[in-house]
Amino acid sequence: MFLLGEDIGVFGGAFGATKGLLDEFGHDRVLDTPISEEGFVGAAIGAAWMGERPVVELQFADFVTCPFDVIVTVAAKTHWRSGLALPLVIRMPSGGGIRGGPFHAGSPEGWFVGQPGLKVVCPGTVEDAYGLLRAAIDDPDPVLVFEHKGLYRRTKATPPPTGHRTPLGRAAVAREGSDATVVTYGSGVPLALAAAERTGADIEVLDLRTVWPLDEATVLASLEKTSRVLVLQEAARSTGAAGLVLSLVARRGFEHLDAPPALHAPPDTPVPFAPELEDVYLPSVESTAAELDRLLAY
């Protein structure tokens, strides 16, 4: 296993996630790369093809557009085409709330939802940030790990036990409830928990953790219990995992619904740079609670 990416060694990563690893493991295992995402992601794919386990860090998830071709055309299809395992992890800081503007605050996980051969995870807790990454490194297939930049700074908890794994492909009930279900992931998890408290209703919060492949059974079990569902995400309305979840609800959960399924997500625009615009653009505790109140009142 080795790491590679921009400024992950001497600088310790744009958000400090690799700080100290160069001193501990040396230049052979922690590699600073040029600013050429297609080049170093392609090199990582080749290394994985040869049996190594590279972990790539992109400085910002928005820049995944550069190596998009090698990820979906080569990495995602290698096992299907040749039978070879491709144990590759790509870590990407994503999301807004830090005044990054349209080029450094996107949530592009939806571009990879539905792509055969890939797994896509979006941790929303400290335990899962650790456990999903460890599970991703163990996995024989390519795993994209979207880590929300705001959660780096806002979320604190007791570290999980060394070696803890969060199983890929399984959602978790973050809050039990019977009145309505919020299906969310990543930055939406603490937001949904806070909004649920504010409503005073018995709200269930379902943390997808892995957005692809989707844990359909857990989503449907929660819907059957509550009969109301709100999908909450930071990705714009027409991307992210929302369409996949709402399609599942319409196809296989329609008869359990007591209200139309709801979606709370930003509009289909780039992330604004101006603070007052970004604050309105992003879902908040207040706006999420208001959406839940409307859903409960139907």
PDB file of C-alpha atoms in Angstrom:
ATOM      1  CA  MET A   1       0.000   0.000   0.000  1.00  0.00           C
ATOM      2  CA  PHE A   2       1.193   3.520  -0.770  1.00  0.00           C
ATOM      3  CA  LEU A   3      -0.253   7.044  -1.044  1.00  0.00           C
ATOM      4  CA  LEU A   4       0.022   9.541  -3.847  1.00  0.00           C
ATOM      5  CA  GLY A   5      -1.458  12.940  -4.591  1.00  0.00           C
ATOM      6  CA  GLU A   6      -0.833  16.672  -4.610  1.00  0.00           C
ATOM      7  CA  ASP A   7       0.854  18.080  -1.478  1.00  0.00           C
ATOM      8  CA  ILE A   8       0.117  14.991   0.615  1.00  0.00           C
ATOM      9  CA  GLY A   9       3.718  14.578   1.799  1.00  0.00           C
ATOM     10  CA  VAL A  10       5.672  17.616   2.990  1.00  0.00           C
ATOM     11  CA  PHE A  11       2.551  19.766   3.356  1.00  0.00           C
ATOM     12  CA  GLY A  12       0.435  16.981   4.883  1.00  0.00           C
ATOM     13  CA  GLY A  13      -2.515  17.362   2.538  1.00  0.00           C
ATOM     14  CA  ALA A  14      -4.675  20.366   1.687  1.00  0.00           C
ATOM     15  CA  PHE A  15      -6.837  19.586   4.733  1.00  0.00           C
ATOM     16  CA  GLY A  16      -4.202  17.926   6.905  1.00  0.00           C
ATOM     17  CA  ALA A  17      -5.469  14.375   6.411  1.00  0.00           C
ATOM     18  CA  THR A  18      -2.004  12.940   5.655  1.00  0.00           C
ATOM     19  CA  LYS A  19       0.010  15.043   8.110  1.00  0.00           C
ATOM     20  CA  GLY A  20       2.899  13.107   9.632  1.00  0.00           C
ATOM     21  CA  LEU A  21       2.698  10.132   7.263  1.00  0.00           C
ATOM     22  CA  LEU A  22       5.747  11.174   5.231  1.00  0.00           C
ATOM     23  CA  ASP A  23       7.891  11.238   8.378  1.00  0.00           C
ATOM     24  CA  GLU A  24       6.567   7.846   9.447  1.00  0.00           C
ATOM     25  CA  PHE A  25       6.657   5.968   6.131  1.00  0.00           C
ATOM     26  CA  GLY A  26       9.053   7.858   3.877  1.00  0.00           C
ATOM     27  CA  HIS A  27       9.105   9.056   0.287  1.00  0.00           C
ATOM     28  CA  ASP A  28       8.701   5.562  -1.186  1.00  0.00           C
ATOM     29  CA  ARG A  29       5.227   5.209   0.300  1.00  0.00           C
ATOM     30  CA  VAL A  30       3.985   8.829   0.465  1.00  0.00           C
ATOM     31  CA  LEU A  31       4.450  10.408  -2.960  1.00  0.00           C
ATOM     32  CA  ASP A  32       3.906  14.072  -3.790  1.00  0.00           C
ATOM     33  CA  THR A  33       2.767  14.316  -7.402  1.00  0.00           C
ATOM     34  CA  PRO A  34       2.607  17.083 -10.017  1.00  0.00           C
ATOM     35  CA  ILE A  35      -0.705  18.838 -10.600  1.00  0.00           C
ATOM     36  CA  SER A  36      -1.837  16.264 -13.149  1.00  0.00           C
ATOM     37  CA  GLU A  37      -4.819  14.306 -11.886  1.00  0.00           C
ATOM     38  CA  GLU A  38      -5.188  12.214 -15.013  1.00  0.00           C
ATOM     39  CA  GLY A  39      -1.508  11.291 -14.809  1.00  0.00           C
ATOM     40  CA  PHE A  40      -1.260  10.211 -11.193  1.00  0.00           C
ATOM     41  CA  VAL A  41      -4.697   8.540 -11.067  1.00  0.00           C
ATOM     42  CA  GLY A  42      -3.697   6.652 -14.207  1.00  0.00           C
ATOM     43  CA  ALA A  43      -0.415   5.654 -12.556  1.00  0.00           C
ATOM     44  CA  ALA A  44      -2.350   4.424  -9.511  1.00  0.00           C
ATOM     45  CA  ILE A  45      -4.616   2.321 -11.726  1.00  0.00           C
ATOM     46  CA  GLY A  46      -1.532   0.750 -13.294  1.00  0.00           C
ATOM     47  CA  ALA A  47      -0.034   0.044  -9.865  1.00  0.00           C
ATOM     48  CA  ALA A  48      -3.289  -1.569  -8.696  1.00  0.00           C
ATOM     49  CA  TRP A  49      -3.318  -3.636 -11.893  1.00  0.00           C
ATOM     50  CA  MET A  50       0.116  -4.939 -10.872  1.00  0.00           C
ATOM     51  CA  GLY A  51      -1.103  -5.970  -7.409  1.00  0.00           C
ATOM     52  CA  GLU A  52      -0.315  -2.942  -5.251  1.00  0.00           C
ATOM     53  CA  ARG A  53      -2.899  -1.020  -3.202  1.00  0.00           C
ATOM     54  CA  PRO A  54      -2.595   2.695  -3.979  1.00  0.00           C
ATOM     55  CA  VAL A  55      -4.619   5.326  -2.143  1.00  0.00           C
ATOM     56  CA  VAL A  56      -4.959   8.519  -4.192  1.00  0.00           C
ATOM     57  CA  GLU A  57      -5.906  11.902  -2.762  1.00  0.00           C
ATOM     58  CA  LEU A  58      -7.312  14.645  -4.977  1.00  0.00           C
ATOM     59  CA  GLN A  59      -7.071  18.094  -3.425  1.00  0.00           C
ATOM     60  CA  PHE A  60     -10.704  18.840  -4.273  1.00  0.00           C
ATOM     61  CA  ALA A  61     -13.403  16.476  -5.517  1.00  0.00           C
ATOM     62  CA  ASP A  62     -14.270  18.957  -8.293  1.00  0.00           C
ATOM     63  CA  PHE A  63     -11.016  18.023 -10.064  1.00  0.00           C
ATOM     64  CA  VAL A  64     -12.189  14.435 -10.593  1.00  0.00           C
ATOM     65  CA  THR A  65     -13.340  15.689 -13.994  1.00  0.00           C
ATOM     66  CA  CYS A  66      -9.700  15.479 -15.140  1.00  0.00           C
ATOM     67  CA  PRO A  67      -9.202  11.712 -14.501  1.00  0.00           C
ATOM     68  CA  PHE A  68     -12.885  10.895 -15.123  1.00  0.00           C
ATOM     69  CA  ASP A  69     -12.080   8.922 -18.267  1.00  0.00           C
ATOM     70  CA  VAL A  70      -9.490   6.627 -16.691  1.00  0.00           C
ATOM     71  CA  ILE A  71     -11.750   6.026 -13.679  1.00  0.00           C
ATOM     72  CA  VAL A  72     -14.913   5.037 -15.557  1.00  0.00           C
ATOM     73  CA  THR A  73     -13.356   3.623 -18.722  1.00  0.00           C
ATOM     74  CA  VAL A  74     -10.406   1.737 -17.244  1.00  0.00           C
ATOM     75  CA  ALA A  75     -10.674   1.328 -13.456  1.00  0.00           C
ATOM     76  CA  ALA A  76     -14.386   0.548 -13.345  1.00  0.00           C
ATOM     77  CA  LYS A  77     -14.262  -1.980 -16.180  1.00  0.00           C
ATOM     78  CA  THR A  78     -10.985  -3.820 -15.569  1.00  0.00           C
ATOM     79  CA  HIS A  79     -12.472  -6.581 -13.420  1.00  0.00           C
ATOM     80  CA  TRP A  80     -15.395  -7.068 -15.817  1.00  0.00           C
ATOM     81  CA  ARG A  81     -13.105  -7.144 -18.839  1.00  0.00           C
ATOM     82  CA  SER A  82     -10.195  -9.215 -17.576  1.00  0.00           C
ATOM     83  CA  GLY A  83     -11.073 -10.792 -14.233  1.00  0.00           C
ATOM     84  CA  LEU A  84      -8.246  -8.877 -12.526  1.00  0.00           C
ATOM     85  CA  ALA A  85      -8.801  -7.275  -9.135  1.00  0.00           C
ATOM     86  CA  LEU A  86      -8.142  -3.532  -9.051  1.00  0.00           C
ATOM     87  CA  PRO A  87      -7.728  -2.506  -5.376  1.00  0.00           C
ATOM     88  CA  LEU A  88      -7.720   1.271  -5.793  1.00  0.00           C
ATOM     89  CA  VAL A  89      -8.985   3.957  -3.386  1.00  0.00           C
ATOM     90  CA  ILE A  90      -9.512   7.583  -4.451  1.00  0.00           C
ATOM     91  CA  ARG A  91     -10.129  10.047  -1.608  1.00  0.00           C
ATOM     92  CA  MET A  92     -11.785  13.343  -2.521  1.00  0.00           C
ATOM     93  CA  PRO A  93     -12.607  16.309  -0.252  1.00  0.00           C
ATOM     94  CA  SER A  94     -16.060  17.465  -1.364  1.00  0.00           C
ATOM     95  CA  GLY A  95     -18.868  19.806  -0.402  1.00  0.00           C
ATOM     96  CA  GLY A  96     -19.473  23.436   0.486  1.00  0.00           C
ATOM     97  CA  GLY A  97     -19.761  25.643   3.498  1.00  0.00           C
ATOM     98  CA  ILE A  98     -16.134  26.776   3.452  1.00  0.00           C
ATOM     99  CA  ARG A  99     -16.550  29.551   0.836  1.00  0.00           C
ATOM    100  CA  GLY A 100     -14.805  27.555  -1.866  1.00  0.00           C
ATOM    101  CA  GLY A 101     -17.013  28.788  -4.698  1.00  0.00           C
ATOM    102  CA  PRO A 102     -18.061  26.964  -7.859  1.00  0.00           C
ATOM    103  CA  PHE A 103     -14.695  25.299  -8.559  1.00  0.00           C
ATOM    104  CA  HIS A 104     -13.806  24.005  -5.077  1.00  0.00           C
ATOM    105  CA  ALA A 105     -17.078  23.175  -3.308  1.00  0.00           C
ATOM    106  CA  GLY A 106     -18.924  20.696  -5.488  1.00  0.00           C
ATOM    107  CA  SER A 107     -20.500  17.372  -4.518  1.00  0.00           C
ATOM    108  CA  PRO A 108     -19.846  15.253  -7.639  1.00  0.00           C
ATOM    109  CA  GLU A 109     -20.550  11.808  -6.185  1.00  0.00           C
ATOM    110  CA  GLY A 110     -23.645  11.540  -8.391  1.00  0.00           C
ATOM    111  CA  TRP A 111     -21.486  11.316 -11.517  1.00  0.00           C
ATOM    112  CA  PHE A 112     -20.398   7.847 -10.362  1.00  0.00           C
ATOM    113  CA  VAL A 113     -23.679   6.548  -8.912  1.00  0.00           C
ATOM    114  CA  GLY A 114     -24.851   3.735 -11.153  1.00  0.00           C
ATOM    115  CA  GLN A 115     -21.450   3.093 -12.723  1.00  0.00           C
ATOM    116  CA  PRO A 116     -20.850  -0.671 -12.760  1.00  0.00           C
ATOM    117  CA  GLY A 117     -17.530  -1.679 -11.248  1.00  0.00           C
ATOM    118  CA  LEU A 118     -17.224   1.218  -8.802  1.00  0.00           C
ATOM    119  CA  LYS A 119     -18.201   1.651  -5.171  1.00  0.00           C
ATOM    120  CA  VAL A 120     -18.950   5.148  -3.839  1.00  0.00           C
ATOM    121  CA  VAL A 121     -18.921   6.002  -0.131  1.00  0.00           C
ATOM    122  CA  CYS A 122     -19.732   9.255   1.682  1.00  0.00           C
ATOM    123  CA  PRO A 123     -19.050   9.102   5.438  1.00  0.00           C
ATOM    124  CA  GLY A 124     -21.055  11.337   7.745  1.00  0.00           C
ATOM    125  CA  THR A 125     -19.488  10.400  11.099  1.00  0.00           C
ATOM    126  CA  VAL A 126     -15.994  10.055  12.544  1.00  0.00           C
ATOM    127  CA  GLU A 127     -16.474   6.321  12.992  1.00  0.00           C
ATOM    128  CA  ASP A 128     -17.459   5.856   9.350  1.00  0.00           C
ATOM    129  CA  ALA A 129     -14.734   8.177   8.023  1.00  0.00           C
ATOM    130  CA  TYR A 130     -12.290   5.714   9.553  1.00  0.00           C
ATOM    131  CA  GLY A 131     -14.251   2.496   9.034  1.00  0.00           C
ATOM    132  CA  LEU A 132     -15.273   3.106   5.419  1.00  0.00           C
ATOM    133  CA  LEU A 133     -11.718   4.065   4.449  1.00  0.00           C
ATOM    134  CA  ARG A 134     -10.289   0.918   6.047  1.00  0.00           C
ATOM    135  CA  ALA A 135     -12.930  -1.208   4.313  1.00  0.00           C
ATOM    136  CA  ALA A 136     -12.235   0.556   1.010  1.00  0.00           C
ATOM    137  CA  ILE A 137      -8.517  -0.235   1.255  1.00  0.00           C
ATOM    138  CA  ASP A 138      -9.342  -3.897   1.938  1.00  0.00           C
ATOM    139  CA  ASP A 139     -11.716  -4.083  -1.032  1.00  0.00           C
ATOM    140  CA  PRO A 140     -10.492  -5.697  -4.272  1.00  0.00           C
ATOM    141  CA  ASP A 141     -12.388  -3.195  -6.436  1.00  0.00           C
ATOM    142  CA  PRO A 142     -12.077   0.584  -6.993  1.00  0.00           C
ATOM    143  CA  VAL A 143     -13.705   2.634  -4.230  1.00  0.00           C
ATOM    144  CA  LEU A 144     -14.302   6.396  -4.382  1.00  0.00           C
ATOM    145  CA  VAL A 145     -14.362   8.030  -0.944  1.00  0.00           C
ATOM    146  CA  PHE A 146     -15.979  11.474  -0.794  1.00  0.00           C
ATOM    147  CA  GLU A 147     -15.015  13.203   2.469  1.00  0.00           C
ATOM    148  CA  HIS A 148     -16.917  16.396   3.226  1.00  0.00           C
ATOM    149  CA  LYS A 149     -14.571  19.317   3.850  1.00  0.00           C
ATOM    150  CA  GLY A 150     -16.862  20.902   6.415  1.00  0.00           C
ATOM    151  CA  LEU A 151     -17.042  17.678   8.428  1.00  0.00           C
ATOM    152  CA  TYR A 152     -13.226  17.643   8.696  1.00  0.00           C
ATOM    153  CA  ARG A 153     -13.588  20.706  10.904  1.00  0.00           C
ATOM    154  CA  ARG A 154     -17.013  20.353  12.509  1.00  0.00           C
ATOM    155  CA  THR A 155     -17.297  16.681  13.452  1.00  0.00           C
ATOM    156  CA  LYS A 156     -15.595  15.350  16.573  1.00  0.00           C
ATOM    157  CA  ALA A 157     -15.927  12.010  18.355  1.00  0.00           C
ATOM    158  CA  THR A 158     -14.002   9.381  20.235  1.00  0.00           C
ATOM    159  CA  PRO A 159     -11.799   7.478  17.759  1.00  0.00           C
ATOM    160  CA  PRO A 160     -13.125   4.016  16.870  1.00  0.00           C
ATOM    161  CA  PRO A 161     -11.074   0.973  17.854  1.00  0.00           C
ATOM    162  CA  THR A 162      -7.982   0.369  15.736  1.00  0.00           C
ATOM    163  CA  GLY A 163      -8.880  -1.873  12.825  1.00  0.00           C
ATOM    164  CA  HIS A 164     -12.602  -1.002  12.890  1.00  0.00           C
ATOM    165  CA  ARG A 165     -14.373  -1.562   9.571  1.00  0.00           C
ATOM    166  CA  THR A 166     -17.668  -0.105   8.353  1.00  0.00           C
ATOM    167  CA  PRO A 167     -19.134  -2.598   5.864  1.00  0.00           C
ATOM    168  CA  LEU A 168     -19.450  -1.272   2.338  1.00  0.00           C
ATOM    169  CA  GLY A 169     -22.927  -1.292   0.841  1.00  0.00           C
ATOM    170  CA  ARG A 170     -24.858  -1.114   4.114  1.00  0.00           C
ATOM    171  CA  ALA A 171     -26.843   1.842   5.397  1.00  0.00           C
ATOM    172  CA  ALA A 172     -27.205   2.606   9.115  1.00  0.00           C
ATOM    173  CA  VAL A 173     -30.131   3.916  11.140  1.00  0.00           C
ATOM    174  CA  ALA A 174     -28.641   6.991  12.809  1.00  0.00           C
ATOM    175  CA  ARG A 175     -31.901   7.788  14.639  1.00  0.00           C
ATOM    176  CA  GLU A 176     -34.904   5.533  15.179  1.00  0.00           C
ATOM    177  CA  GLY A 177     -38.340   6.943  14.413  1.00  0.00           C
ATOM    178  CA  SER A 178     -41.849   6.147  13.164  1.00  0.00           C
ATOM    179  CA  ASP A 179     -43.309   9.385  11.715  1.00  0.00           C
ATOM    180  CA  ALA A 180     -41.038   9.940   8.692  1.00  0.00           C
ATOM    181  CA  THR A 181     -37.683   8.859   7.295  1.00  0.00           C
ATOM    182  CA  VAL A 182     -34.869  11.157   6.205  1.00  0.00           C
ATOM    183  CA  VAL A 183     -32.575   9.351   3.774  1.00  0.00           C
ATOM    184  CA  THR A 184     -29.225  11.131   3.624  1.00  0.00           C
ATOM    185  CA  TYR A 185     -25.456  10.772   3.669  1.00  0.00           C
ATOM    186  CA  GLY A 186     -22.263  12.747   4.281  1.00  0.00           C
ATOM    187  CA  SER A 187     -22.918  16.289   5.503  1.00  0.00           C
ATOM    188  CA  GLY A 188     -26.644  15.535   5.579  1.00  0.00           C
ATOM    189  CA  VAL A 189     -26.292  13.191   8.565  1.00  0.00           C
ATOM    190  CA  PRO A 190     -25.608  15.736  11.349  1.00  0.00           C
ATOM    191  CA  LEU A 191     -27.977  18.149   9.597  1.00  0.00           C
ATOM    192  CA  ALA A 192     -30.827  15.629   9.572  1.00  0.00           C
ATOM    193  CA  LEU A 193     -30.242  14.688  13.211  1.00  0.00           C
ATOM    194  CA  ALA A 194     -30.405  18.334  14.302  1.00  0.00           C
ATOM    195  CA  ALA A 195     -33.508  19.011  12.163  1.00  0.00           C
ATOM    196  CA  ALA A 196     -35.243  15.921  13.562  1.00  0.00           C
ATOM    197  CA  GLU A 197     -34.775  17.245  17.096  1.00  0.00           C
ATOM    198  CA  ARG A 198     -36.170  20.604  16.091  1.00  0.00           C
ATOM    199  CA  THR A 199     -39.408  19.218  14.644  1.00  0.00           C
ATOM    200  CA  GLY A 200     -40.382  17.402  17.841  1.00  0.00           C
ATOM    201  CA  ALA A 201     -41.677  14.524  15.709  1.00  0.00           C
ATOM    202  CA  ASP A 202     -40.482  10.928  15.757  1.00  0.00           C
ATOM    203  CA  ILE A 203     -38.135  11.156  12.779  1.00  0.00           C
ATOM    204  CA  GLU A 204     -35.974   8.288  11.576  1.00  0.00           C
ATOM    205  CA  VAL A 205     -32.623   9.249  10.039  1.00  0.00           C
ATOM    206  CA  LEU A 206     -31.112   6.751   7.624  1.00  0.00           C
ATOM    207  CA  ASP A 207     -27.425   7.254   6.799  1.00  0.00           C
ATOM    208  CA  LEU A 208     -26.702   5.592   3.452  1.00  0.00           C
ATOM    209  CA  ARG A 209     -22.908   5.621   4.058  1.00  0.00           C
ATOM    210  CA  THR A 210     -22.442   3.846   0.704  1.00  0.00           C
ATOM    211  CA  VAL A 211     -24.380   5.651  -2.031  1.00  0.00           C
ATOM    212  CA  TRP A 212     -23.417   3.106  -4.688  1.00  0.00           C
ATOM    213  CA  PRO A 213     -24.339   0.310  -4.585  1.00  0.00           C
ATOM    214  CA  LEU A 214     -27.459   1.414  -2.728  1.00  0.00           C
ATOM    215  CA  ASP A 215     -28.688  -0.543   0.298  1.00  0.00           C
ATOM    216  CA  GLU A 216     -32.213  -0.899  -1.084  1.00  0.00           C
ATOM    217  CA  ALA A 217     -33.457  -3.285   1.609  1.00  0.00           C
ATOM    218  CA  THR A 218     -32.736  -0.886   4.476  1.00  0.00           C
ATOM    219  CA  VAL A 219     -34.318   2.066   2.660  1.00  0.00           C
ATOM    220  CA  LEU A 220     -37.491   0.089   1.961  1.00  0.00           C
ATOM    221  CA  ALA A 221     -37.663  -1.298   5.515  1.00  0.00           C
ATOM    222  CA  SER A 222     -37.534   2.216   6.940  1.00  0.00           C
ATOM    223  CA  LEU A 223     -40.171   3.472   4.490  1.00  0.00           C
ATOM    224  CA  GLU A 224     -42.460   0.583   5.400  1.00  0.00           C
ATOM    225  CA  LYS A 225     -42.179   1.626   9.047  1.00  0.00           C
ATOM    226  CA  THR A 226     -42.726   5.387   8.631  1.00  0.00           C
ATOM    227  CA  SER A 227     -44.692   5.750   5.330  1.00  0.00           C
ATOM    228  CA  ARG A 228     -43.078   9.133   4.647  1.00  0.00           C
ATOM    229  CA  VAL A 229     -39.657   9.845   3.165  1.00  0.00           C
ATOM    230  CA  LEU A 230     -37.500  12.930   2.640  1.00  0.00           C
ATOM    231  CA  VAL A 231     -34.248  12.618   0.691  1.00  0.00           C
ATOM    232  CA  LEU A 232     -31.675  15.151   1.893  1.00  0.00           C
ATOM    233  CA  GLN A 233     -28.405  15.821   0.100  1.00  0.00           C
ATOM    234  CA  GLU A 234     -25.906  18.614  -0.520  1.00  0.00           C
ATOM    235  CA  ALA A 235     -25.458  17.696  -4.177  1.00  0.00           C
ATOM    236  CA  ALA A 236     -27.712  19.656  -6.531  1.00  0.00           C
ATOM    237  CA  ARG A 237     -31.257  18.361  -6.997  1.00  0.00           C
ATOM    238  CA  SER A 238     -30.693  16.583 -10.301  1.00  0.00           C
ATOM    239  CA  THR A 239     -27.509  14.755  -9.287  1.00  0.00           C
ATOM    240  CA  GLY A 240     -26.219  13.009  -6.149  1.00  0.00           C
ATOM    241  CA  ALA A 241     -27.993   9.878  -4.941  1.00  0.00           C
ATOM    242  CA  ALA A 242     -31.480  11.402  -4.755  1.00  0.00           C
ATOM    243  CA  GLY A 243     -32.704  10.124  -8.109  1.00  0.00           C
ATOM    244  CA  LEU A 244     -31.666   6.577  -7.274  1.00  0.00           C
ATOM    245  CA  VAL A 245     -33.437   6.658  -3.901  1.00  0.00           C
ATOM    246  CA  LEU A 246     -36.606   8.279  -5.237  1.00  0.00           C
ATOM    247  CA  SER A 247     -36.740   5.824  -8.128  1.00  0.00           C
ATOM    248  CA  LEU A 248     -36.500   2.942  -5.655  1.00  0.00           C
ATOM    249  CA  VAL A 249     -39.293   4.425  -3.532  1.00  0.00           C
ATOM    250  CA  ALA A 250     -41.536   4.890  -6.578  1.00  0.00           C
ATOM    251  CA  ARG A 251     -40.861   1.408  -7.991  1.00  0.00           C
ATOM    252  CA  ARG A 252     -40.885  -0.746  -4.878  1.00  0.00           C
ATOM    253  CA  GLY A 253     -42.246   1.361  -2.024  1.00  0.00           C
ATOM    254  CA  PHE A 254     -45.216   3.171  -3.553  1.00  0.00           C
ATOM    255  CA  GLU A 255     -47.861   1.252  -1.627  1.00  0.00           C
ATOM    256  CA  HIS A 256     -46.230   2.177   1.696  1.00  0.00           C
ATOM    257  CA  LEU A 257     -46.440   5.939   1.052  1.00  0.00           C
ATOM    258  CA  ASP A 258     -48.847   8.183   2.953  1.00  0.00           C
ATOM    259  CA  ALA A 259     -47.400  11.320   1.306  1.00  0.00           C
ATOM    260  CA  PRO A 260     -45.481  12.115  -1.877  1.00  0.00           C
ATOM    261  CA  PRO A 261     -41.736  11.517  -1.376  1.00  0.00           C
ATOM    262  CA  ALA A 262     -39.899  14.784  -0.810  1.00  0.00           C
ATOM    263  CA  LEU A 263     -36.479  16.039  -1.865  1.00  0.00           C
ATOM    264  CA  HIS A 264     -34.468  18.717  -0.086  1.00  0.00           C
ATOM    265  CA  ALA A 265     -31.356  19.671  -2.045  1.00  0.00           C
ATOM    266  CA  PRO A 266     -29.749  22.783  -3.530  1.00  0.00           C
ATOM    267  CA  PRO A 267     -30.939  24.129  -6.888  1.00  0.00           C
ATOM    268  CA  ASP A 268     -29.261  23.043 -10.113  1.00  0.00           C
ATOM    269  CA  THR A 269     -26.624  25.770 -10.134  1.00  0.00           C
ATOM    270  CA  PRO A 270     -22.910  25.889  -9.299  1.00  0.00           C
ATOM    271  CA  VAL A 271     -22.089  26.527  -5.648  1.00  0.00           C
ATOM    272  CA  PRO A 272     -22.114  30.307  -5.018  1.00  0.00           C
ATOM    273  CA  PHE A 273     -18.963  31.990  -3.755  1.00  0.00           C
ATOM    274  CA  ALA A 274     -20.623  34.884  -1.888  1.00  0.00           C
ATOM    275  CA  PRO A 275     -21.222  33.794   1.729  1.00  0.00           C
ATOM    276  CA  GLU A 276     -24.796  35.079   1.891  1.00  0.00           C
ATOM    277  CA  LEU A 277     -25.678  33.214  -1.313  1.00  0.00           C
ATOM    278  CA  GLU A 278     -23.981  29.978  -0.273  1.00  0.00           C
ATOM    279  CA  ASP A 279     -25.838  30.042   3.042  1.00  0.00           C
ATOM    280  CA  VAL A 280     -29.152  30.211   1.181  1.00  0.00           C
ATOM    281  CA  TYR A 281     -28.026  27.646  -1.393  1.00  0.00           C
ATOM    282  CA  LEU A 282     -27.072  24.906   1.081  1.00  0.00           C
ATOM    283  CA  PRO A 283     -29.650  22.976   3.136  1.00  0.00           C
ATOM    284  CA  SER A 284     -29.706  24.155   6.744  1.00  0.00           C
ATOM    285  CA  VAL A 285     -31.181  22.836   9.966  1.00  0.00           C
ATOM    286  CA  GLU A 286     -34.003  25.365   9.623  1.00  0.00           C
ATOM    287  CA  SER A 287     -34.822  24.602   5.994  1.00  0.00           C
ATOM    288  CA  THR A 288     -34.643  20.849   6.585  1.00  0.00           C
ATOM    289  CA  ALA A 289     -36.948  21.081   9.599  1.00  0.00           C
ATOM    290  CA  ALA A 290     -39.377  23.134   7.503  1.00  0.00           C
ATOM    291  CA  GLU A 291     -39.366  20.464   4.777  1.00  0.00           C
ATOM    292  CA  LEU A 292     -40.066  17.800   7.400  1.00  0.00           C
ATOM    293  CA  ASP A 293     -42.964  19.846   8.793  1.00  0.00           C
ATOM    294  CA  ARG A 294     -44.487  20.069   5.306  1.00  0.00           C
ATOM    295  CA  LEU A 295     -44.076  16.340   4.795  1.00  0.00           C
ATOM    296  CA  LEU A 296     -45.684  15.530   8.151  1.00  0.00           C
ATOM    297  CA  ALA A 297     -48.588  17.913   7.482  1.00  0.00           C
ATOM    298  CA  TYR A 298     -49.593  16.265   4.198  1.00  0.00           C
TER     299      TYR A 298
END
